[in-house]
Coordinates of C-alpha atoms in Angstrom, one line a residue:
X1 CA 2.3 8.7 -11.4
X2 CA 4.6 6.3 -9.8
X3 CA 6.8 6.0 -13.1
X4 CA 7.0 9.6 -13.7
X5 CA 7.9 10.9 -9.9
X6 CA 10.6 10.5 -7.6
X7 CA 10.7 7.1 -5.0
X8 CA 10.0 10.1 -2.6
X9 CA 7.1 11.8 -4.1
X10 CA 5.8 7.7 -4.4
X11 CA 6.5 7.6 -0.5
X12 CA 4.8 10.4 0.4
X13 CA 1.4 10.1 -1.7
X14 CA 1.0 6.4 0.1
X15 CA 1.8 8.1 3.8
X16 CA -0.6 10.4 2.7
X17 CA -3.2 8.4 1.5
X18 CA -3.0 5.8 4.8
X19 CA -3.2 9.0 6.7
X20 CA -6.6 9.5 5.1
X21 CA -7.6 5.7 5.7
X22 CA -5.8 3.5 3.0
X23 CA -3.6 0.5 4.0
X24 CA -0.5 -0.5 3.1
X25 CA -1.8 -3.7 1.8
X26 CA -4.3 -2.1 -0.7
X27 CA -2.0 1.5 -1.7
X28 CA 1.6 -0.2 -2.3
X29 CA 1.1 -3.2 -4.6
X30 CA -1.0 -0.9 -6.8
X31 CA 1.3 1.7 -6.8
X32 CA 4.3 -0.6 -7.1
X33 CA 3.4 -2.4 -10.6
X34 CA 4.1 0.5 -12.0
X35 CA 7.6 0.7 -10.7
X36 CA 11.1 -0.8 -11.4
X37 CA 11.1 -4.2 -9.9
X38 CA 14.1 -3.1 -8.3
X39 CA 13.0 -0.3 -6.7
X40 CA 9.8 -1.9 -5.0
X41 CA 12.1 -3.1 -1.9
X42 CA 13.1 0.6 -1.4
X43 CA 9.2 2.0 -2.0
X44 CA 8.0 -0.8 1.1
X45 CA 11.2 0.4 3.3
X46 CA 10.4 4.1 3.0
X47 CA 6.7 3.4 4.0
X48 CA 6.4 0.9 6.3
X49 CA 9.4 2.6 8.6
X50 CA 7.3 6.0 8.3
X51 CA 4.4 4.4 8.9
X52 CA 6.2 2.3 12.2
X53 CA 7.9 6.0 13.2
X54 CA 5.2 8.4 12.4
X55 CA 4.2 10.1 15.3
X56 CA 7.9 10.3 16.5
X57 CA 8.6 12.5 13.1
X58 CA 5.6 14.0 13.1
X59 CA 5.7 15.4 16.4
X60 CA 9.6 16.2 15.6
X61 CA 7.9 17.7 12.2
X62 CA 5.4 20.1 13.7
X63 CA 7.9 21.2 16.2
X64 CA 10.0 22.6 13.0
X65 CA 7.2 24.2 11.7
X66 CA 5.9 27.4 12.3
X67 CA 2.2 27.0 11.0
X68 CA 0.6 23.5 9.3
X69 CA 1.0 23.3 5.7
X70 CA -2.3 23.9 3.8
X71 CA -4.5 21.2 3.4
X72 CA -3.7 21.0 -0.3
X73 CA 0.0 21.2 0.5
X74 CA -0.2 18.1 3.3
X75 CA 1.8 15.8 1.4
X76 CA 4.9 17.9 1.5
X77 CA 4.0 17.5 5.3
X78 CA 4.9 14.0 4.0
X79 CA 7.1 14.0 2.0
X80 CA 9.6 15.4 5.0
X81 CA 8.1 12.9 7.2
X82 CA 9.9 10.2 4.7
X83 CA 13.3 12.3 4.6
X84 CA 13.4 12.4 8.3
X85 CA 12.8 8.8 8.4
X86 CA 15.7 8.0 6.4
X87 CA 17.9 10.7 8.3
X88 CA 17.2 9.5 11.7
X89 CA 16.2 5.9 10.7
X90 CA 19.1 5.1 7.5
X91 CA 22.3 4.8 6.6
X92 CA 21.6 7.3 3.3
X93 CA 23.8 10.1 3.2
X94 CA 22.6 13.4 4.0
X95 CA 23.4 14.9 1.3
X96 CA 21.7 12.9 -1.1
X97 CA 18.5 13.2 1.2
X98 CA 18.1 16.5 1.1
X99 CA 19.1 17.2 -2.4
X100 CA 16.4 14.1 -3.9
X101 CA 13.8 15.4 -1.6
X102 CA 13.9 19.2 -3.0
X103 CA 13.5 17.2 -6.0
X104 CA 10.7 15.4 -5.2
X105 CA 8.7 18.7 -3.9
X106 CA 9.3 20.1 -7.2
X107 CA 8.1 17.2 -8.9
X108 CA 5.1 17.4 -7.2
X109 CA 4.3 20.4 -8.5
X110 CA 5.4 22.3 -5.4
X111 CA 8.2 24.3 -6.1
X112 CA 7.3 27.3 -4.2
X113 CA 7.6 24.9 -0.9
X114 CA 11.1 23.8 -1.8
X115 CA 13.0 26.6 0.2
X116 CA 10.7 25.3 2.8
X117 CA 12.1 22.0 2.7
X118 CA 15.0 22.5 2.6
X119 CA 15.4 24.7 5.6
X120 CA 13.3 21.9 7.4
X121 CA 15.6 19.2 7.1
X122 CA 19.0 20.9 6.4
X123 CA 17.7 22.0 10.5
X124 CA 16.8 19.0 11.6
X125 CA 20.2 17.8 9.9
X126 CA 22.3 20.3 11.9
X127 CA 20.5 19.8 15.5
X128 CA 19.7 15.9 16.0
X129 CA 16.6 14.4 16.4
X130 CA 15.2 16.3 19.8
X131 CA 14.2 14.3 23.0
X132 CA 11.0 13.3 22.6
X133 CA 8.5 15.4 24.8
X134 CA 5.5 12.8 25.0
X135 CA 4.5 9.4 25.4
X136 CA 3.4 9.6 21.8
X137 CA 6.7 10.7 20.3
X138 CA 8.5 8.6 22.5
X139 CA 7.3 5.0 21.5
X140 CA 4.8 6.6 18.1
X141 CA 2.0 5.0 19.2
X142 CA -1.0 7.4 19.1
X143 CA -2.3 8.1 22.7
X144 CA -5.2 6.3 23.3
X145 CA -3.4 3.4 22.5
X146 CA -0.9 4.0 24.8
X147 CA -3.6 4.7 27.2
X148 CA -5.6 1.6 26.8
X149 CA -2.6 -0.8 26.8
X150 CA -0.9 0.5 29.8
X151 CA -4.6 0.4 31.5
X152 CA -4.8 -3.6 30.3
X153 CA -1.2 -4.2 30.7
X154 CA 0.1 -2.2 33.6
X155 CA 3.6 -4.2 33.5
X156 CA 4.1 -5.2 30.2
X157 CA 3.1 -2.1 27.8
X158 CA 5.8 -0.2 27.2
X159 CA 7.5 -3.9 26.3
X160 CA 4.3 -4.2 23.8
X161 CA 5.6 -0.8 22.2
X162 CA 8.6 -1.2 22.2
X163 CA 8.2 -4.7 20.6
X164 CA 5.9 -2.9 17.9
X165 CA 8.5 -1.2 16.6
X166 CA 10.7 -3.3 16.0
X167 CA 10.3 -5.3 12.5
X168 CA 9.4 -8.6 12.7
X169 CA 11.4 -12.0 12.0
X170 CA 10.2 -14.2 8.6
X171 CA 8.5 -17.3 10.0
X172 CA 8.5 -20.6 8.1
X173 CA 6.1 -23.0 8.7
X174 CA 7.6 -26.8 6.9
X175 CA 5.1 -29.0 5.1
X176 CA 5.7 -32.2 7.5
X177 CA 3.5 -34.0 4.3
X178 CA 6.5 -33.0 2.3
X179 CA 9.4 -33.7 5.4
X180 CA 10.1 -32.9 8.6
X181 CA 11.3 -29.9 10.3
X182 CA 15.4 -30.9 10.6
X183 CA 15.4 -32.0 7.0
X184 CA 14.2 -28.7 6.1
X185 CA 17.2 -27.0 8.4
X186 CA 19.1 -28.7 6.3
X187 CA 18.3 -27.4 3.3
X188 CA 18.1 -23.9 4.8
X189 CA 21.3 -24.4 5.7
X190 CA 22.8 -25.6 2.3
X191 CA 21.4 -22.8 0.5
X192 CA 23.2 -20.1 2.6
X193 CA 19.8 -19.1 4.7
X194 CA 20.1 -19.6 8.5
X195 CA 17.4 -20.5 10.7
X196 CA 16.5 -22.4 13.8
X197 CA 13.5 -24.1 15.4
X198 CA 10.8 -22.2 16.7
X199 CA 10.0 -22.6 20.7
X200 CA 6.4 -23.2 20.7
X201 CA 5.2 -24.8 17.4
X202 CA 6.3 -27.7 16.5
X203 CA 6.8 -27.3 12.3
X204 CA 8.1 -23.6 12.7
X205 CA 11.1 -22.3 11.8
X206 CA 12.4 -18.6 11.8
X207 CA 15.1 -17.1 9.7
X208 CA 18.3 -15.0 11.1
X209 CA 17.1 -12.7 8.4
X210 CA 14.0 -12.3 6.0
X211 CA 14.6 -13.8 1.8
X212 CA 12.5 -13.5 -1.0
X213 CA 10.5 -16.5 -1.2
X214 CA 11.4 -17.8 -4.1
X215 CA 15.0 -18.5 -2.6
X216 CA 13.6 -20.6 0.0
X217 CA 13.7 -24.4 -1.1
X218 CA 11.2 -26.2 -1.9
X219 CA 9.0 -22.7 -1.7
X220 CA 6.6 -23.4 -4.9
X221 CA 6.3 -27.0 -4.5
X222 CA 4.7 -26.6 -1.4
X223 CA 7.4 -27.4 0.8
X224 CA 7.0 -24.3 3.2
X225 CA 5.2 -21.6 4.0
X226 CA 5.4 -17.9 5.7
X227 CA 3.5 -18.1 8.8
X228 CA 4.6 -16.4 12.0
X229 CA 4.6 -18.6 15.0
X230 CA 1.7 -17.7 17.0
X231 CA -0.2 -18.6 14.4
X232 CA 1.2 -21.6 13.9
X233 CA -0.6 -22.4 17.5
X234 CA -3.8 -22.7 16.2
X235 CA -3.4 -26.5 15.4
X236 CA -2.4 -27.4 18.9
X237 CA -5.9 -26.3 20.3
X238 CA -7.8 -27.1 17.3
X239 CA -6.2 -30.7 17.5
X240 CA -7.8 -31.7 13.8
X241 CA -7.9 -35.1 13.2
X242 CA -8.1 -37.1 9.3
X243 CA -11.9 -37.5 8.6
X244 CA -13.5 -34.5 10.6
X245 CA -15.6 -32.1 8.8
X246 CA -14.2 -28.4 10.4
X247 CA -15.2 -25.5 9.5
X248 CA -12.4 -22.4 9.5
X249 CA -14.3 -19.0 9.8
X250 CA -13.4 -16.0 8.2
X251 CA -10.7 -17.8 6.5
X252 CA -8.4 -15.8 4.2
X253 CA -5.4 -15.7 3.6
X254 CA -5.4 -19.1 4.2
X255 CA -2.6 -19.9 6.2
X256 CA -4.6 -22.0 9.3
X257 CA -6.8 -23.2 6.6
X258 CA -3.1 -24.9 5.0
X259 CA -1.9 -25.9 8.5
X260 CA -5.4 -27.8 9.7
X261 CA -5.2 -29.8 6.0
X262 CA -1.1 -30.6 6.6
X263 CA -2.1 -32.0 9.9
X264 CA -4.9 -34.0 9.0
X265 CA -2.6 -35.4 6.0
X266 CA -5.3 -33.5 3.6
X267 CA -7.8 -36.2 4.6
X268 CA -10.3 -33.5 6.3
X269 CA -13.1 -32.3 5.2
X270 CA -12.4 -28.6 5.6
X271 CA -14.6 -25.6 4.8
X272 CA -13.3 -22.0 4.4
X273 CA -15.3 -19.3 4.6
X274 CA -14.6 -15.7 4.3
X275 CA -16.9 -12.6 3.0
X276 CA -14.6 -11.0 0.5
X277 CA -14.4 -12.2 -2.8
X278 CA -11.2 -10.7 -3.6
X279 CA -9.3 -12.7 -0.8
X280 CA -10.9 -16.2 -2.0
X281 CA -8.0 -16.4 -4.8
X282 CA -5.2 -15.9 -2.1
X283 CA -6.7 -19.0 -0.2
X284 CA -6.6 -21.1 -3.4
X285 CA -3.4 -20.3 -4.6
X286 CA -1.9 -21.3 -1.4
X287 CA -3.6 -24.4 -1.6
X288 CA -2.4 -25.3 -4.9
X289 CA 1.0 -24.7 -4.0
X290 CA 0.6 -26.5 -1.0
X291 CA -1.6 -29.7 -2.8
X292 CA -4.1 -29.8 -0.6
X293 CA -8.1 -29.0 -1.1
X294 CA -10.5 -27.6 0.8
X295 CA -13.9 -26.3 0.2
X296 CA -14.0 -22.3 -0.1
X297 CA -17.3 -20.5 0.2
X298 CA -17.8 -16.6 -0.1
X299 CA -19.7 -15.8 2.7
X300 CA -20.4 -13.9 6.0
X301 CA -19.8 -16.6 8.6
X302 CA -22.2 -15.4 11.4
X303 CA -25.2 -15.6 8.6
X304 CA -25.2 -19.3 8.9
X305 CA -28.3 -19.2 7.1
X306 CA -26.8 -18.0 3.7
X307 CA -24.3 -20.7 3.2
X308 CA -24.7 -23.9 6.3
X309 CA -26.0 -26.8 5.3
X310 CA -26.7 -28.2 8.7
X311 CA -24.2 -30.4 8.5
X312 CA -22.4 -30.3 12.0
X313 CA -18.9 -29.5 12.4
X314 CA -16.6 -31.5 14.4
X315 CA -14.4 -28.7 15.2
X316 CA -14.2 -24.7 14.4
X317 CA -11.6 -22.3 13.8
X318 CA -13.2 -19.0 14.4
X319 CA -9.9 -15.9 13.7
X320 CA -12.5 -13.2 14.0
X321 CA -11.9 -9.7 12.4
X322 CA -10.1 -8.0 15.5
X323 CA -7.9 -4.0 15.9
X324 CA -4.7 -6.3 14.7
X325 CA -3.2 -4.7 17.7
X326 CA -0.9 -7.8 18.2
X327 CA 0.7 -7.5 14.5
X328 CA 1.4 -3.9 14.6
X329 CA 5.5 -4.7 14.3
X330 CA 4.5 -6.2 10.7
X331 CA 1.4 -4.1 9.8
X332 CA 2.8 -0.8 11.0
X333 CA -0.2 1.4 9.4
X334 CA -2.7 0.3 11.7
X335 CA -1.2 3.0 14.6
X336 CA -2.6 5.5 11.7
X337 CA -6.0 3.3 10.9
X338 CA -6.4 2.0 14.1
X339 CA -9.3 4.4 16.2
X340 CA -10.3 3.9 19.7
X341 CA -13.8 4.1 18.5
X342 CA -13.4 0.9 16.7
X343 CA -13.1 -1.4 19.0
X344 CA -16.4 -1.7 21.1
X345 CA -18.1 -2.3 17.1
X346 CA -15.5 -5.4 16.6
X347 CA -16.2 -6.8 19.7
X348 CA -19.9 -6.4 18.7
X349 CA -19.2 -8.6 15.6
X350 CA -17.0 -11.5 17.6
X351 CA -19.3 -11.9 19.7
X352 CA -22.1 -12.1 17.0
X353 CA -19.7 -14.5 15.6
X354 CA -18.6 -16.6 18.2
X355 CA -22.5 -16.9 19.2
X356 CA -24.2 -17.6 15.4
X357 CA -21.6 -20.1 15.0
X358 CA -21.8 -22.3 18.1
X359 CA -25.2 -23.8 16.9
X360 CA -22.8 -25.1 14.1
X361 CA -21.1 -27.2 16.3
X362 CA -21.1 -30.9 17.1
X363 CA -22.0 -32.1 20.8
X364 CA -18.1 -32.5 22.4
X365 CA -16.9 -30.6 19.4
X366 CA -14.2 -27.8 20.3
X367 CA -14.2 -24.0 19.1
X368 CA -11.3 -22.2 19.0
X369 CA -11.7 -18.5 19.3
X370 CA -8.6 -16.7 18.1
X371 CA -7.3 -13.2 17.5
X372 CA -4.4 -10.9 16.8
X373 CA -5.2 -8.3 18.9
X374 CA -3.5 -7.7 23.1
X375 CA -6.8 -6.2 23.8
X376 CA -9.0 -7.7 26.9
X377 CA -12.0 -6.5 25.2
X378 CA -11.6 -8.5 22.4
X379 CA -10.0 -11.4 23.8
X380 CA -10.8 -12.7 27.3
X381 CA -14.0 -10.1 28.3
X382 CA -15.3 -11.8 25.0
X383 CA -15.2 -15.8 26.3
X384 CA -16.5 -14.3 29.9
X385 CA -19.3 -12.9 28.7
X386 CA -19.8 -16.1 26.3
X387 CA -19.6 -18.7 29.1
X388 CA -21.9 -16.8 31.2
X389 CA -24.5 -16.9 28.5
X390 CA -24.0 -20.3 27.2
X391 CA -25.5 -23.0 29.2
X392 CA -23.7 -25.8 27.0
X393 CA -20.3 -24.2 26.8
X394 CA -17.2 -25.4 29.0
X395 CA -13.6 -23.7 28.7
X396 CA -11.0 -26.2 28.4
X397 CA -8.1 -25.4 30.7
X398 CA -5.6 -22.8 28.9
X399 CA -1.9 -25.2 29.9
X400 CA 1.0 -23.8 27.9
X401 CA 4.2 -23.2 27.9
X402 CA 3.9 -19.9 26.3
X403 CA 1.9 -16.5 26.8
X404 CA -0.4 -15.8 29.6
X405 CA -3.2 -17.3 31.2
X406 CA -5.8 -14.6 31.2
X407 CA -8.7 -17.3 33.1
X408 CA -10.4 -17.3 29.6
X409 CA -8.0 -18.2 27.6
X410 CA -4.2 -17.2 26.9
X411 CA -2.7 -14.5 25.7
X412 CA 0.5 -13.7 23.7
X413 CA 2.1 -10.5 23.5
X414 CA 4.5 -9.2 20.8
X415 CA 8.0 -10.8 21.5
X416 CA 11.0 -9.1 19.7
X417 CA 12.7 -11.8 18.7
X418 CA 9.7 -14.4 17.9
X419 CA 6.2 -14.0 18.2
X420 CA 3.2 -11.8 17.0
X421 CA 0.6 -10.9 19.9
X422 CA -2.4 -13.6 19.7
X423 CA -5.0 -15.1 21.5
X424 CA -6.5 -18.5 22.0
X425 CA -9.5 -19.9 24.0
X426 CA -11.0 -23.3 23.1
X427 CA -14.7 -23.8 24.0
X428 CA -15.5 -27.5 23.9
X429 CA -19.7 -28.3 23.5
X430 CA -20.8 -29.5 26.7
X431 CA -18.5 -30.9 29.3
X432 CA -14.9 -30.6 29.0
X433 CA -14.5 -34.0 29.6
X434 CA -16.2 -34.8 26.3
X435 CA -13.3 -33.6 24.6
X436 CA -10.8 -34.7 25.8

């Protein structure tokens, strides 16, 4: 379908089918094979920045309409969700807008909606995008996510959704095996592509504006990688060393797996685990470009008994499946995925996690418990409730200069011009004083 139809019609059938549960990650590379190389770039802008705005133009939407399109109609109800992106949200002139978008209804077989269309937007054309007349519309969140953050996050949420929607920065992360962080400025710099030092970690650097990554130097010989900061973090509580055996939980796509083995100078013993088969690939290729090695295991990491070997681990990374509620600015479908009703079942599984997995551990060992979600009730509630069941389980203080000490760990939220939203607590086996 996608090389017959309009970029449009493309557009809408992916709103249409993340609307109905698909993410962006599993609809638009399939759908994109099948288009013009050059026009991919366009198909990701026209759905990601309708997913980011979507219940500002919907609610703007349904105010235009009189009655809801039929269900087998909905993705016109889409395809004018994508044309008011572009006319509140692009430089694209209108004319061209409406025209390629009465187009694209036809082409998908829907000609006797065209009028419709056009009388939509050549109105929303003439009047403006209207003042938004809810929370909802105003930062396109849905509401009980507005709700729930401004009940965790009674000074900082409308910051958090407002940082949401704005798209984020490209992080590097340099290979220090490779060189160090200035010499890598430097050949940023010398190829055209400015970028400065990140503020927190210590091998990050993020660029003025995103590139493909094959213009980055250095890119497939390992030299760098795309990793926002936050992430970056994990090594700093993890503090690897050459010769531990550490386990990193739930693993894929790799990119704390990568940054453990560059710190330990590839002379860990490292074992990745993650249950999907699919994403195992993604972990190796990034460790071939990178030339390191690690062990990879398809597995569910709280079923110790399907894959441990009793060995103890020295240190774990445990990134447990969370809402992704702290990476919203570059996964922008989630505000359509994303249900309340999911999160009491994830915390149900990190806390199965964080539990199966600390019999794994070494005496003195550390754990660090990590997500990318804002949410208390994944984050700290999860460590409190932890501690107070674990009789051999100390929290080791959370002293940074970034985020915000929760008492059970710390907490990042979205920053605008740097940052995803994560969180870190590290459990050390036994007394703290063990570990240090």
């Amino acid at each position: 379908m996608a090389r017959e139809l309009p970029l449009r019609a493309v557009a809408a059938q992916i709103i249409q089918a993340v609307e109905q549960g698909e993410s962006l990650s599993q609809c638009l590379p399939h759908t994109a094979a099948d288009l013009d190389p050059d026009l991919r770039p366009q198909l990701q802008a026209l759905c990601y920045g309708t997913c980011r705005w979507f219940h500002r133009l919907d609610s703007e939407l349904n105010g235009r309409l009189r009655k809801p399109l039929r269900r087998q109609d909905r993705v016109i109800h889409h395809l004018m969700l994508v044309a008011l992106f572009q006319l509140r949200f692009s430089d694209n002139a209108t004319y061209a807008i409406l025209n390629e978008t009465v187009e694209a209804c036809k082409a998908l077989g829907k000609t006797p909606l065209a009028g419709l269309v056009n009388g939509v937007l050549r109105a929303a054309e003439r009047e403006g995008a209207p003042e938004p007349a809810t929370d909802e519309a105003r930062y396109s969140h849905p509401g009980w996510m507005i709700a729930k953050l401004q009940h965790n996050w009674p000074d900082q949420w409308a910051a958090i959704l407002d940082a949401n929607n704005i798209q984020a920065p490209m992080t590097l992360r340099v290979n220090t095996l490779h060189g160090t962080r200035d010499e890598y400025l430097e050949r940023l710099r010398e190829a055209g592509i400015p970028g400065e030092a990140t503020r927190f970690a210590p091998h990050g650097i993020q660029l003025e504006r995103p590139v493909p990554v094959d213009l980055l130097p250095g890119f497939n010989d390992g030299d760098a990688s795309v990793q926002d900061e936050a992430a970056q973090l994990c090594t700093q509580w993890l503090q690897p060393e050459p010769g531990q055996r550490i386990l990193d939980a739930c693993a894929a796509p790799g990119g704390k797996t990568c940054a453990i083995l560059e710190v330990t100078t590839n002379q860990a013993e490292v074992i990745a685990i993650d249950e999907s088969a699919q994403r195992l690939p993604r972990i190796q290729e990034n460790l071939d470009r990178l030339h390191l090695s690690a062990t990879l295991k398809e597995a569910d990491a709280g079923d110790t008994d399907s894959w441990w070997d009793g060995a103890l681990f020295d240190s774990i990374l445990l990134d447990v499946p969370c809402s992704a509620t702290g990476v919203i600015r570059r996964h922008p479908d989630i505000k359509l995925l994303r249900r309340e009703t999911d999160i009491t079942p994830l915390a149900g599984i990190q806390s199965g996690l964080l539990a199966n997995l600390w019999a794994t551990l070494k005496p003195g060992g550390r754990l660090v418990y990590a997500t990318c979600s804002v949410f208390p009730q994944e984050n700290s509630r999860i460590i409190r409730r932890f501690l107070d069941q674990q009789t051999d389980a100390s929290l080791l203080p959370a002293d940074a200069p970034w985020g915000l000490d929760t008492g059970y760990g710390r907490q990042l939220l979205p920053d605008p011009q740097s940052h995803d939203g994560f969180f870190y607590a590290c459990l050390v086996k036994g007394r703290p004083e063990e570990c240090q």
